Coordinates of C-alpha atoms in Angstrom, one line a residue:
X1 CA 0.0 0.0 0.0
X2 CA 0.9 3.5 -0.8
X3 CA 1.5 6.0 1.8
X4 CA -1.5 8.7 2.4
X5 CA 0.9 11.8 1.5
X6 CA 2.5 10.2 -1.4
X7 CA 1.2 11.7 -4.3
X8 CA 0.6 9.5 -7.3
X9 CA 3.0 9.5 -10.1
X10 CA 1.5 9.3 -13.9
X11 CA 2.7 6.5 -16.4
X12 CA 5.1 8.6 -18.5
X13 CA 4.1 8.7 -21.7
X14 CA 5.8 7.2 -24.7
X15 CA 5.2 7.0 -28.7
X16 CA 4.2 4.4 -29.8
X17 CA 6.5 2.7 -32.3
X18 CA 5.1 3.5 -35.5
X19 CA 4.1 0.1 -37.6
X20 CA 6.3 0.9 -40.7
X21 CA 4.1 0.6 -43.9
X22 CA 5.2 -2.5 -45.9
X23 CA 3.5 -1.3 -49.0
X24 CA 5.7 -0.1 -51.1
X25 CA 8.1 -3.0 -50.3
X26 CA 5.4 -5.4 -51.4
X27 CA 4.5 -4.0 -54.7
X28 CA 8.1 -3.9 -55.1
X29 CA 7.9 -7.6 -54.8
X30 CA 5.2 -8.0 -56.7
X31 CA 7.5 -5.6 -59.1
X32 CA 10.5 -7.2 -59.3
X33 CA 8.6 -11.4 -60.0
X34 CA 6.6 -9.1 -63.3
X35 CA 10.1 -7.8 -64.4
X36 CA 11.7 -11.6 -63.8
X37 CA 8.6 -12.4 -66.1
X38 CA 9.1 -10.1 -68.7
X39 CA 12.8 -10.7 -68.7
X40 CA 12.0 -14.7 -69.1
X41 CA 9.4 -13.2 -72.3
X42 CA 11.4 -11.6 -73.8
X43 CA 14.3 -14.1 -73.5
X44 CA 11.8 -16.4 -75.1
X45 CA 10.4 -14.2 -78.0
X46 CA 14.4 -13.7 -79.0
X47 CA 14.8 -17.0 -78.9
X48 CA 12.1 -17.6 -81.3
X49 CA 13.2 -15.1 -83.7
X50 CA 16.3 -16.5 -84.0
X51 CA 15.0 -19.5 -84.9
X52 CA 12.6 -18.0 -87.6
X53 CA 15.6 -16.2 -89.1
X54 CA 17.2 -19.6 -89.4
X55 CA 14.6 -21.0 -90.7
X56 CA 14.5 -18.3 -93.5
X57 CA 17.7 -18.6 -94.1
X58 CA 17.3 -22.1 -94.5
X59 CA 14.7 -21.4 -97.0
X60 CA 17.0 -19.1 -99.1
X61 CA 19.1 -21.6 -98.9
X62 CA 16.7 -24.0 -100.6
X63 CA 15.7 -22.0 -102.8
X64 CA 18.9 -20.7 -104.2
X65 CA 20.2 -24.1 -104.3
X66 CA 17.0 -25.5 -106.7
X67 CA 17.3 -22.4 -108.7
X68 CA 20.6 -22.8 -109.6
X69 CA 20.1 -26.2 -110.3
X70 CA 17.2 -25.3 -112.6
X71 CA 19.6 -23.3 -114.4
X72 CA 22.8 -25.3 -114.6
X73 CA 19.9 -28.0 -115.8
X74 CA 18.6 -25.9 -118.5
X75 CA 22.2 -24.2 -119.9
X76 CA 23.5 -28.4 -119.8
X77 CA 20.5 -29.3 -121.8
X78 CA 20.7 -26.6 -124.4
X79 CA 24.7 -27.2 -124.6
X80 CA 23.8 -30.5 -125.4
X81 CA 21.5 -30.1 -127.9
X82 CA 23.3 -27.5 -130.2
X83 CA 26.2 -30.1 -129.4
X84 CA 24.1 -32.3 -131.1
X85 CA 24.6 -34.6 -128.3
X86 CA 21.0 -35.5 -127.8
X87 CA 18.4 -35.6 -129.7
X88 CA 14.6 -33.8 -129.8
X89 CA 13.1 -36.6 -127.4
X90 CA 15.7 -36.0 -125.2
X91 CA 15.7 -32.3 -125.5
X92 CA 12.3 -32.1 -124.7
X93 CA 12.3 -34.7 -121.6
X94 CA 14.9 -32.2 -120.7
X95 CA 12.9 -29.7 -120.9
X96 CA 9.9 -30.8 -119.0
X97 CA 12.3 -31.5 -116.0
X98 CA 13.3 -28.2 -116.2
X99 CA 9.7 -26.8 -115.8
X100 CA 9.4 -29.5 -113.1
X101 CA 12.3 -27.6 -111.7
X102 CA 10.9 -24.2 -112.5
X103 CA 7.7 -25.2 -110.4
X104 CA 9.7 -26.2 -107.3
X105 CA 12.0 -23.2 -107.5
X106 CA 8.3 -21.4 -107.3
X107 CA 7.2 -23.5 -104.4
X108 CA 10.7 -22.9 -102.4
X109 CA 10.2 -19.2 -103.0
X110 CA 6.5 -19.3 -101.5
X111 CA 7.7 -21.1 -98.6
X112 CA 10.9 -18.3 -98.1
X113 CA 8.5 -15.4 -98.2
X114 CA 5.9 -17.5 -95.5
X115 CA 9.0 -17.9 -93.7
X116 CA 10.2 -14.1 -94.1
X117 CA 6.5 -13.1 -92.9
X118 CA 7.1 -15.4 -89.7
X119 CA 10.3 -14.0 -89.2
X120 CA 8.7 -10.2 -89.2
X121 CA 6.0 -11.5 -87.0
X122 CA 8.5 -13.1 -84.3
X123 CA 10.8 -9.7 -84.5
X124 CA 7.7 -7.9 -84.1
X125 CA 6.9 -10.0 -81.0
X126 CA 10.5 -9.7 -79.6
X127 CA 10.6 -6.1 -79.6
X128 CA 7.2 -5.4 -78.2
X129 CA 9.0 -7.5 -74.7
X130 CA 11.4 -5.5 -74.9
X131 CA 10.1 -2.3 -75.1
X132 CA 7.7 -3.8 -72.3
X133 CA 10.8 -4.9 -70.4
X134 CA 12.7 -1.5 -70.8
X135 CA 9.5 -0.1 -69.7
X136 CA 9.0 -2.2 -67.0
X137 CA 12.6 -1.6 -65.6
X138 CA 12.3 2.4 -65.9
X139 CA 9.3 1.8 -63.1
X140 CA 11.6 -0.1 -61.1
X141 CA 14.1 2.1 -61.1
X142 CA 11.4 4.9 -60.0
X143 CA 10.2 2.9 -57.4
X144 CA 13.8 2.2 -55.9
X145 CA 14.4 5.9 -56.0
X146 CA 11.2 6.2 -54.4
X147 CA 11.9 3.8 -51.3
X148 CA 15.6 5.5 -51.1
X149 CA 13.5 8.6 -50.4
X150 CA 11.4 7.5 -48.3
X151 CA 13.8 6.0 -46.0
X152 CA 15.9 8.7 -45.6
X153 CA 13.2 10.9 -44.7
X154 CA 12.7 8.7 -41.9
X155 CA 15.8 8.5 -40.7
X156 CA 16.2 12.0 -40.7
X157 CA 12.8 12.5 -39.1
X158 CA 13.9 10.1 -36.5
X159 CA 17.0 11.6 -35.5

């Protein structure tokens, strides 16, 4: 028990310690897994490309190759004829495999273009990511800033 003259002392009052507000850390979180994502993306879209420019290449390739055969073909042909190698049966078996030739040549040269359109459409594809990504990392980089800010104007509030 408490003396009769003792005069009651008040709890001294302290501030509370402040909760610190985990926001901006979380949607940094949530920040940095959508920038891992876009990174992974774009990754993935570049890796695509790549393969559609080897597969026009690869196309080019083809048809270069048949068209140049077509032609060696036709000039042999010819050479033999005015050679008076062959005869007209055989020039004109000749010649029907060279417009057999002709027609593939054609064909490999639809399937370069479809290939070239693939190839814009997968470059097209890659850069959007990494615009995105760029994009995406400029916020990041605000939002660092931001925090850096933010803490220091705590610290110095606290002190």
């Amino acid at each position: 028990m408490m003396a009769r003259g003792a005069a009651r002392r008040e709890p001294v009052e302290l501030a509370e310690p402040r909760v610190p507000d985990r926001t901006l850390e979380r949607l940094l979180g949530v920040r940095k897994h959508r920038l891992e994502r876009l990174e992974r993306e774009q990754r993935d879209a570049r890796e695509h490309w790549r393969e559609r420019r080897g597969a026009l290449r690869q196309a080019k390739l083809l048809w270069r190759g048949a068209r140049l055969a077509a032609d060696r073909h036709w000039q042999n042909a010819r050479r033999q004829f005015f050679a008076m190698e062959t005869d007209s049966r055989q020039f004109r078996a000749d010649q029907g495999g060279y417009e057999r030739m002709k027609r593939d040549t054609g064909q490999r040269l639809l399937a370069w273009r479809e290939s070239a359109v693939a190839g814009r459409a997968a470059g097209a594809v890659f850069f959007a990511a990494h615009r995105q990504l760029r994009e995406a990392r400029r916020q990041q980089e605000k939002l660092d800033i931001l925090r850096e800010h933010i803490k220091a104007t705590e610290r110095r509030h606290d002190d």
